[in-house]
Amino acid sequence: MTRGATWPASDFLLLVAKFRDERDWARFHSSKDLALSVSIEAAELLECFQWSGDDLEAPERSAEIEAEMADVLIYLAMLADHRGIDLDRAVRAKLAANEKKYPATAVKGEASAARAAARAIHEEARRTGANAPAATSNRAEEEEATSSPAETSELRADSVREEAACAPAPDGTAPVPDAEGASKPEASPVSSGEEKVAEPVQAPEDPREQIRLRAARLRDALARLEKHLETDPAGFWEASPDDRVAYVRYVEPVLAVWRLAGDWFGAPPKRRPPLDPHLYDWDDMTPGLAWAAFSELVGLERMETGAFLRAANSGLVGRLLRRILDASPEAWFGEGSSSRTPIA
């Protein structure tokens, strides 16, 4: 390498395997979890440059950058070992393919060629729908996606308050504030060959029944999110138009849960919760403790952009959701949860 970098020593893979096997961790590994770990560590490497503005090198964080690069390489080594891949052969084969795709005589010194290649990959993903960000459907989500973290938290808080005060009726009709500020369902058209107006359904007057309906909608939203995470990510990293701010655009199933839960989430965590599912005691994980852990991850996202995405990518969020959904909402807010109890 021309700038002084050195490739790992010949016993690098053996050292990684020795570290893993001494702790008997190989039995927890799968291709999926190791690939997710590579992505998570790569995101943590990206965090070293977050908010750096015009500083493209961040020399004051060299030690952190080095440590995160090592984590990426270690997980790649374990993934290669798990799948029996010859990394040396794979790198050489990929370079040979790139030589044909981007001949030096055609692209040497051309930054536009690199950008065009990246753009082609992104457009192909968008065309096939493989990794395209979910389109925002309203102005509030568009503003959230392009706001600073502080503004994003405020927008999210506003939407939570609005959801709590103006929750949809069970039949899906949308409530609107009346002259006194109370909420009442707005009639929605029903298409059956001609325009008809659905009869508005009055929200129950009993506050306990209103809470139960809200809890039922939250349970449905949690189930949809758990199903979504089985095959798709919770969000996508994006950058502002000037490339100075990186943020995560979360998909609608995530936003729906955040809106519906509102003040049922506890206070932001006082310590940083682990994002690795292997660091949790699943034998003693009750639905109440699972909700408390899920609530902490949401609170951490308000302080650390992308934390919830990393937790979802590691499989932690999906596993917590499955444990939460094992019980009714009454059990979610029990012992071990810092959230307010919604159902007396």
Short mmCIF file of C-alpha atoms in Angstrom, two decimals:
data_model
loop_
_atom_site.label_atom_id
_atom_site.label_comp_id
_atom_site.label_asym_id
_atom_site.label_seq_id
_atom_site.Cartn_x
_atom_site.Cartn_y
_atom_site.Cartn_z
CA MET A 1 0.00 0.00 0.00
CA THR A 2 1.39 3.41 -0.92
CA ARG A 3 0.47 5.20 2.33
CA GLY A 4 2.07 2.82 4.79
CA ALA A 5 -0.81 0.45 5.51
CA THR A 6 0.09 -3.16 6.18
CA TRP A 7 -2.11 -6.19 5.63
CA PRO A 8 -2.72 -8.55 8.59
CA ALA A 9 0.01 -11.06 9.29
CA SER A 10 -0.23 -14.55 7.88
CA ASP A 11 -1.56 -15.88 11.20
CA PHE A 12 -4.32 -13.26 11.43
CA LEU A 13 -7.15 -15.71 10.70
CA LEU A 14 -5.73 -18.20 13.19
CA LEU A 15 -5.55 -15.53 15.90
CA VAL A 16 -9.18 -14.53 15.33
CA ALA A 17 -10.32 -18.17 15.36
CA LYS A 18 -8.31 -18.83 18.55
CA PHE A 19 -9.93 -15.85 20.32
CA ARG A 20 -13.37 -17.05 19.24
CA ASP A 21 -12.88 -20.71 20.12
CA GLU A 22 -11.39 -20.01 23.56
CA ARG A 23 -14.72 -18.41 24.43
CA ASP A 24 -16.86 -21.04 22.68
CA TRP A 25 -18.61 -18.37 20.60
CA ALA A 26 -18.63 -20.18 17.25
CA ARG A 27 -21.87 -21.98 18.16
CA PHE A 28 -23.65 -18.61 18.23
CA HIS A 29 -22.48 -17.62 14.76
CA SER A 30 -24.40 -17.75 11.52
CA SER A 31 -23.76 -16.12 8.16
CA LYS A 32 -26.65 -13.72 8.79
CA ASP A 33 -25.49 -12.59 12.24
CA LEU A 34 -21.87 -12.22 11.17
CA ALA A 35 -22.85 -10.21 8.09
CA LEU A 36 -25.04 -8.01 10.28
CA SER A 37 -22.09 -7.53 12.63
CA VAL A 38 -19.90 -6.39 9.73
CA SER A 39 -22.55 -3.82 8.82
CA ILE A 40 -22.96 -2.66 12.41
CA GLU A 41 -19.21 -2.18 12.89
CA ALA A 42 -19.00 -0.36 9.55
CA ALA A 43 -21.73 2.00 10.78
CA GLU A 44 -19.72 2.60 13.96
CA LEU A 45 -16.74 3.42 11.77
CA LEU A 46 -18.94 5.96 9.98
CA GLU A 47 -19.87 7.46 13.35
CA CYS A 48 -16.25 8.57 13.78
CA PHE A 49 -16.88 11.11 11.02
CA GLN A 50 -20.36 12.17 12.12
CA TRP A 51 -20.68 15.95 12.56
CA SER A 52 -17.14 16.49 11.28
CA GLY A 53 -18.35 19.04 8.71
CA ASP A 54 -15.61 19.99 6.28
CA ASP A 55 -13.07 17.84 8.16
CA LEU A 56 -12.94 14.77 5.91
CA GLU A 57 -10.13 12.97 7.78
CA ALA A 58 -10.94 13.47 11.52
CA PRO A 59 -7.30 12.98 12.60
CA GLU A 60 -8.16 13.52 16.27
CA ARG A 61 -10.21 10.31 16.21
CA SER A 62 -7.53 8.13 14.61
CA ALA A 63 -7.51 5.66 17.52
CA GLU A 64 -11.28 5.14 17.30
CA ILE A 65 -11.14 4.79 13.51
CA GLU A 66 -8.39 2.18 13.83
CA ALA A 67 -10.37 0.21 16.43
CA GLU A 68 -13.55 0.21 14.33
CA MET A 69 -11.64 -0.85 11.22
CA ALA A 70 -10.21 -3.75 13.23
CA ASP A 71 -13.72 -4.78 14.31
CA VAL A 72 -14.91 -4.80 10.69
CA LEU A 73 -11.96 -6.95 9.65
CA ILE A 74 -12.36 -9.35 12.58
CA TYR A 75 -16.02 -10.00 11.77
CA LEU A 76 -15.14 -10.43 8.08
CA ALA A 77 -12.53 -12.98 9.10
CA MET A 78 -15.06 -14.91 11.20
CA LEU A 79 -17.60 -14.80 8.38
CA ALA A 80 -15.01 -16.10 5.92
CA ASP A 81 -14.06 -18.89 8.32
CA HIS A 82 -17.72 -19.77 8.93
CA ARG A 83 -18.38 -20.07 5.19
CA GLY A 84 -15.01 -21.57 4.26
CA ILE A 85 -14.07 -18.65 1.99
CA ASP A 86 -10.48 -18.06 0.85
CA LEU A 87 -10.30 -14.29 1.34
CA ASP A 88 -7.06 -13.96 -0.61
CA ARG A 89 -8.61 -15.68 -3.63
CA ALA A 90 -11.85 -13.70 -3.27
CA VAL A 91 -10.04 -10.33 -3.20
CA ARG A 92 -7.87 -11.21 -6.18
CA ALA A 93 -10.91 -12.42 -8.16
CA LYS A 94 -12.83 -9.24 -7.35
CA LEU A 95 -9.91 -7.01 -8.36
CA ALA A 96 -9.59 -8.91 -11.63
CA ALA A 97 -13.30 -8.37 -12.32
CA ASN A 98 -13.00 -4.66 -11.49
CA GLU A 99 -10.02 -4.35 -13.84
CA LYS A 100 -12.29 -5.36 -16.70
CA LYS A 101 -15.20 -3.23 -15.54
CA TYR A 102 -13.15 -0.07 -14.92
CA PRO A 103 -10.02 -0.16 -17.11
CA ALA A 104 -7.39 2.32 -15.93
CA THR A 105 -7.01 3.80 -19.41
CA ALA A 106 -10.67 4.84 -19.37
CA VAL A 107 -11.24 6.03 -15.80
CA LYS A 108 -7.81 7.02 -14.42
CA GLY A 109 -8.11 10.19 -12.34
CA GLU A 110 -11.82 10.56 -13.08
CA ALA A 111 -13.83 11.03 -9.88
CA SER A 112 -16.98 11.19 -11.97
CA ALA A 113 -16.43 7.58 -13.01
CA ALA A 114 -16.48 6.45 -9.38
CA ARG A 115 -19.59 8.48 -8.68
CA ALA A 116 -21.27 7.10 -11.80
CA ALA A 117 -20.50 3.55 -10.66
CA ALA A 118 -21.98 4.20 -7.22
CA ARG A 119 -25.00 5.87 -8.77
CA ALA A 120 -25.57 2.90 -11.09
CA ILE A 121 -25.58 0.53 -8.11
CA HIS A 122 -28.02 2.74 -6.19
CA GLU A 123 -30.35 3.11 -9.17
CA GLU A 124 -30.35 -0.64 -9.74
CA ALA A 125 -31.28 -1.20 -6.09
CA ARG A 126 -34.03 1.43 -6.34
CA ARG A 127 -35.34 -0.12 -9.57
CA THR A 128 -35.55 -3.59 -8.06
CA GLY A 129 -36.74 -2.32 -4.71
CA ALA A 130 -33.95 -4.20 -2.94
CA ASN A 131 -32.67 -1.40 -0.74
CA ALA A 132 -34.74 1.59 -1.71
CA PRO A 133 -35.77 3.81 1.21
CA ALA A 134 -39.45 3.80 1.93
CA ALA A 135 -41.07 6.86 0.37
CA THR A 136 -42.43 9.36 2.84
CA SER A 137 -46.14 9.87 2.57
CA ASN A 138 -46.58 13.15 4.37
CA ARG A 139 -44.88 16.44 5.05
CA ALA A 140 -44.02 15.62 8.66
CA GLU A 141 -41.98 12.54 7.67
CA GLU A 142 -40.23 14.46 4.90
CA GLU A 143 -39.26 17.17 7.39
CA GLU A 144 -38.08 14.54 9.87
CA ALA A 145 -35.85 12.88 7.28
CA THR A 146 -34.02 16.12 6.50
CA SER A 147 -33.86 17.64 10.00
CA SER A 148 -30.99 17.74 12.45
CA PRO A 149 -31.15 15.18 15.31
CA ALA A 150 -32.48 17.85 17.71
CA GLU A 151 -35.16 18.90 15.25
CA THR A 152 -35.95 15.25 14.50
CA SER A 153 -36.51 14.53 18.19
CA GLU A 154 -38.83 17.52 18.48
CA LEU A 155 -40.78 16.54 15.37
CA ARG A 156 -41.08 13.01 16.67
CA ALA A 157 -42.26 14.30 20.04
CA ASP A 158 -44.86 16.47 18.30
CA SER A 159 -46.12 13.51 16.30
CA VAL A 160 -46.28 11.39 19.45
CA ARG A 161 -48.32 14.04 21.25
CA GLU A 162 -50.60 14.38 18.24
CA GLU A 163 -51.08 10.60 18.07
CA ALA A 164 -51.87 10.38 21.78
CA ALA A 165 -54.43 13.20 21.56
CA CYS A 166 -55.88 12.29 18.19
CA ALA A 167 -55.64 8.50 17.76
CA PRO A 168 -57.45 6.84 14.83
CA ALA A 169 -60.78 5.21 15.47
CA PRO A 170 -60.95 1.38 15.34
CA ASP A 171 -62.43 1.45 11.84
CA GLY A 172 -59.53 3.48 10.49
CA THR A 173 -61.35 6.81 10.23
CA ALA A 174 -59.12 9.77 11.01
CA PRO A 175 -60.05 11.99 13.97
CA VAL A 176 -59.91 15.77 13.60
CA PRO A 177 -60.04 18.39 16.39
CA ASP A 178 -63.38 20.10 16.88
CA ALA A 179 -63.89 23.71 17.88
CA GLU A 180 -63.15 22.95 21.53
CA GLY A 181 -59.95 21.06 20.69
CA ALA A 182 -61.43 17.61 21.34
CA SER A 183 -61.05 14.85 18.77
CA LYS A 184 -63.81 13.35 16.69
CA PRO A 185 -63.63 10.94 13.73
CA GLU A 186 -63.64 12.42 10.27
CA ALA A 187 -65.77 10.56 7.75
CA SER A 188 -63.76 8.87 5.03
CA PRO A 189 -65.01 7.91 1.57
CA VAL A 190 -65.61 4.25 0.84
CA SER A 191 -65.11 3.18 -2.76
CA SER A 192 -67.72 0.75 -4.05
CA GLY A 193 -68.41 2.07 -7.50
CA GLU A 194 -69.71 5.36 -6.15
CA GLU A 195 -68.60 7.83 -3.49
CA LYS A 196 -70.13 7.07 -0.10
CA VAL A 197 -69.40 8.44 3.31
CA ALA A 198 -68.80 6.06 6.20
CA GLU A 199 -70.74 6.68 9.35
CA PRO A 200 -68.36 8.16 11.94
CA VAL A 201 -67.67 5.91 14.91
CA GLN A 202 -67.73 7.70 18.23
CA ALA A 203 -64.66 7.15 20.37
CA PRO A 204 -65.49 5.50 23.71
CA GLU A 205 -65.98 7.98 26.53
CA ASP A 206 -64.43 5.70 29.16
CA PRO A 207 -60.73 6.69 29.44
CA ARG A 208 -59.80 3.11 30.32
CA GLU A 209 -61.47 1.85 27.14
CA GLN A 210 -59.65 4.50 25.09
CA ILE A 211 -56.38 3.29 26.57
CA ARG A 212 -57.25 -0.33 25.77
CA LEU A 213 -58.00 0.57 22.15
CA ARG A 214 -54.71 2.43 21.89
CA ALA A 215 -52.87 -0.56 23.41
CA ALA A 216 -54.55 -2.87 20.87
CA ARG A 217 -53.41 -0.64 17.99
CA LEU A 218 -49.91 -0.58 19.46
CA ARG A 219 -49.85 -4.38 19.64
CA ASP A 220 -50.87 -4.59 15.97
CA ALA A 221 -48.13 -2.10 15.05
CA LEU A 222 -45.53 -4.09 17.02
CA ALA A 223 -46.61 -7.28 15.24
CA ARG A 224 -46.30 -5.56 11.84
CA LEU A 225 -42.83 -4.29 12.76
CA GLU A 226 -41.71 -7.74 13.91
CA LYS A 227 -42.93 -9.23 10.62
CA HIS A 228 -41.21 -6.47 8.62
CA LEU A 229 -37.86 -7.03 10.34
CA GLU A 230 -37.89 -10.71 9.36
CA THR A 231 -37.03 -9.75 5.78
CA ASP A 232 -36.35 -6.00 5.61
CA PRO A 233 -34.28 -3.38 7.45
CA ALA A 234 -35.66 -0.85 9.91
CA GLY A 235 -34.26 2.07 7.94
CA PHE A 236 -31.53 3.38 5.68
CA TRP A 237 -28.58 5.71 6.18
CA GLU A 238 -28.86 8.84 4.06
CA ALA A 239 -27.03 12.15 3.80
CA SER A 240 -28.18 15.73 3.50
CA PRO A 241 -27.87 17.33 0.04
CA ASP A 242 -24.57 18.97 1.03
CA ASP A 243 -23.21 15.66 2.47
CA ARG A 244 -22.54 17.35 5.81
CA VAL A 245 -25.11 15.47 7.89
CA ALA A 246 -25.79 11.73 7.96
CA TYR A 247 -29.08 10.45 9.33
CA VAL A 248 -31.29 7.37 9.27
CA ARG A 249 -34.60 7.40 7.42
CA TYR A 250 -36.69 4.89 9.36
CA VAL A 251 -39.43 2.98 7.58
CA GLU A 252 -43.12 3.47 8.35
CA PRO A 253 -43.54 0.33 10.55
CA VAL A 254 -40.93 1.78 12.93
CA LEU A 255 -42.44 5.27 12.90
CA ALA A 256 -45.92 3.84 13.52
CA VAL A 257 -44.76 2.13 16.71
CA TRP A 258 -43.01 5.28 17.93
CA ARG A 259 -46.12 7.38 17.30
CA LEU A 260 -48.53 4.96 18.97
CA ALA A 261 -46.39 4.20 22.03
CA GLY A 262 -45.75 7.85 22.87
CA ASP A 263 -45.40 8.39 26.61
CA TRP A 264 -45.49 4.65 27.25
CA PHE A 265 -41.81 4.65 26.46
CA GLY A 266 -39.75 5.27 29.56
CA ALA A 267 -37.20 8.00 30.18
CA PRO A 268 -33.97 7.95 28.10
CA PRO A 269 -31.53 5.36 29.46
CA LYS A 270 -28.95 6.51 32.00
CA ARG A 271 -26.44 4.06 30.57
CA ARG A 272 -25.91 2.88 27.01
CA PRO A 273 -27.78 -0.43 26.58
CA PRO A 274 -25.99 -3.16 24.63
CA LEU A 275 -26.99 -3.59 20.99
CA ASP A 276 -25.86 -7.24 20.75
CA PRO A 277 -28.59 -9.83 21.52
CA HIS A 278 -25.96 -12.21 22.91
CA LEU A 279 -25.40 -9.84 25.83
CA TYR A 280 -28.96 -10.24 27.15
CA ASP A 281 -30.23 -12.92 29.55
CA TRP A 282 -33.03 -14.43 27.48
CA ASP A 283 -33.86 -17.14 30.00
CA ASP A 284 -35.16 -14.51 32.44
CA MET A 285 -36.48 -12.08 29.80
CA THR A 286 -40.15 -11.48 30.68
CA PRO A 287 -42.44 -9.42 28.39
CA GLY A 288 -42.13 -6.54 30.88
CA LEU A 289 -38.33 -6.62 30.82
CA ALA A 290 -38.41 -6.94 27.02
CA TRP A 291 -40.57 -3.82 26.78
CA ALA A 292 -38.18 -1.96 29.12
CA ALA A 293 -35.23 -2.97 26.92
CA PHE A 294 -37.11 -1.99 23.75
CA SER A 295 -37.98 1.35 25.34
CA GLU A 296 -34.30 1.94 26.17
CA LEU A 297 -33.33 1.37 22.53
CA VAL A 298 -35.87 3.97 21.39
CA GLY A 299 -34.54 6.39 24.00
CA LEU A 300 -30.97 5.74 22.89
CA GLU A 301 -31.92 6.63 19.30
CA ARG A 302 -32.87 10.11 20.51
CA MET A 303 -29.32 10.54 21.80
CA GLU A 304 -27.33 8.50 19.27
CA THR A 305 -28.44 8.59 15.65
CA GLY A 306 -28.66 5.12 14.13
CA ALA A 307 -28.57 3.20 17.42
CA PHE A 308 -32.02 1.70 16.90
CA LEU A 309 -31.05 0.68 13.35
CA ARG A 310 -27.94 -1.11 14.61
CA ALA A 311 -30.02 -2.90 17.24
CA ALA A 312 -32.49 -3.97 14.53
CA ASN A 313 -29.68 -5.11 12.22
CA SER A 314 -28.19 -7.26 15.00
CA GLY A 315 -31.51 -9.06 15.44
CA LEU A 316 -32.02 -7.63 18.93
CA VAL A 317 -35.17 -5.61 18.15
CA GLY A 318 -36.92 -8.53 16.46
CA ARG A 319 -36.10 -10.85 19.33
CA LEU A 320 -37.39 -8.36 21.91
CA LEU A 321 -40.58 -7.89 19.89
CA ARG A 322 -41.23 -11.62 19.81
CA ARG A 323 -40.88 -11.78 23.59
CA ILE A 324 -43.11 -8.71 24.07
CA LEU A 325 -45.82 -10.17 21.83
CA ASP A 326 -45.88 -13.37 23.91
CA ALA A 327 -48.12 -11.51 26.37
CA SER A 328 -50.95 -8.99 26.36
CA PRO A 329 -50.19 -5.25 26.76
CA GLU A 330 -51.08 -5.43 30.46
CA ALA A 331 -47.93 -7.49 31.02
CA TRP A 332 -45.58 -5.21 29.09
CA PHE A 333 -45.50 -2.43 31.66
CA GLY A 334 -44.91 -4.47 34.76
CA GLU A 335 -41.89 -4.94 36.97
CA GLY A 336 -38.63 -3.88 35.35
CA SER A 337 -40.26 -1.36 33.03
CA SER A 338 -39.68 2.36 33.48
CA SER A 339 -42.73 3.16 31.30
CA ARG A 340 -45.98 4.47 32.66
CA THR A 341 -48.57 1.78 33.26
CA PRO A 342 -51.31 2.36 30.66
CA ILE A 343 -53.90 -0.01 32.05
CA ALA A 344 -54.84 0.17 35.72
#
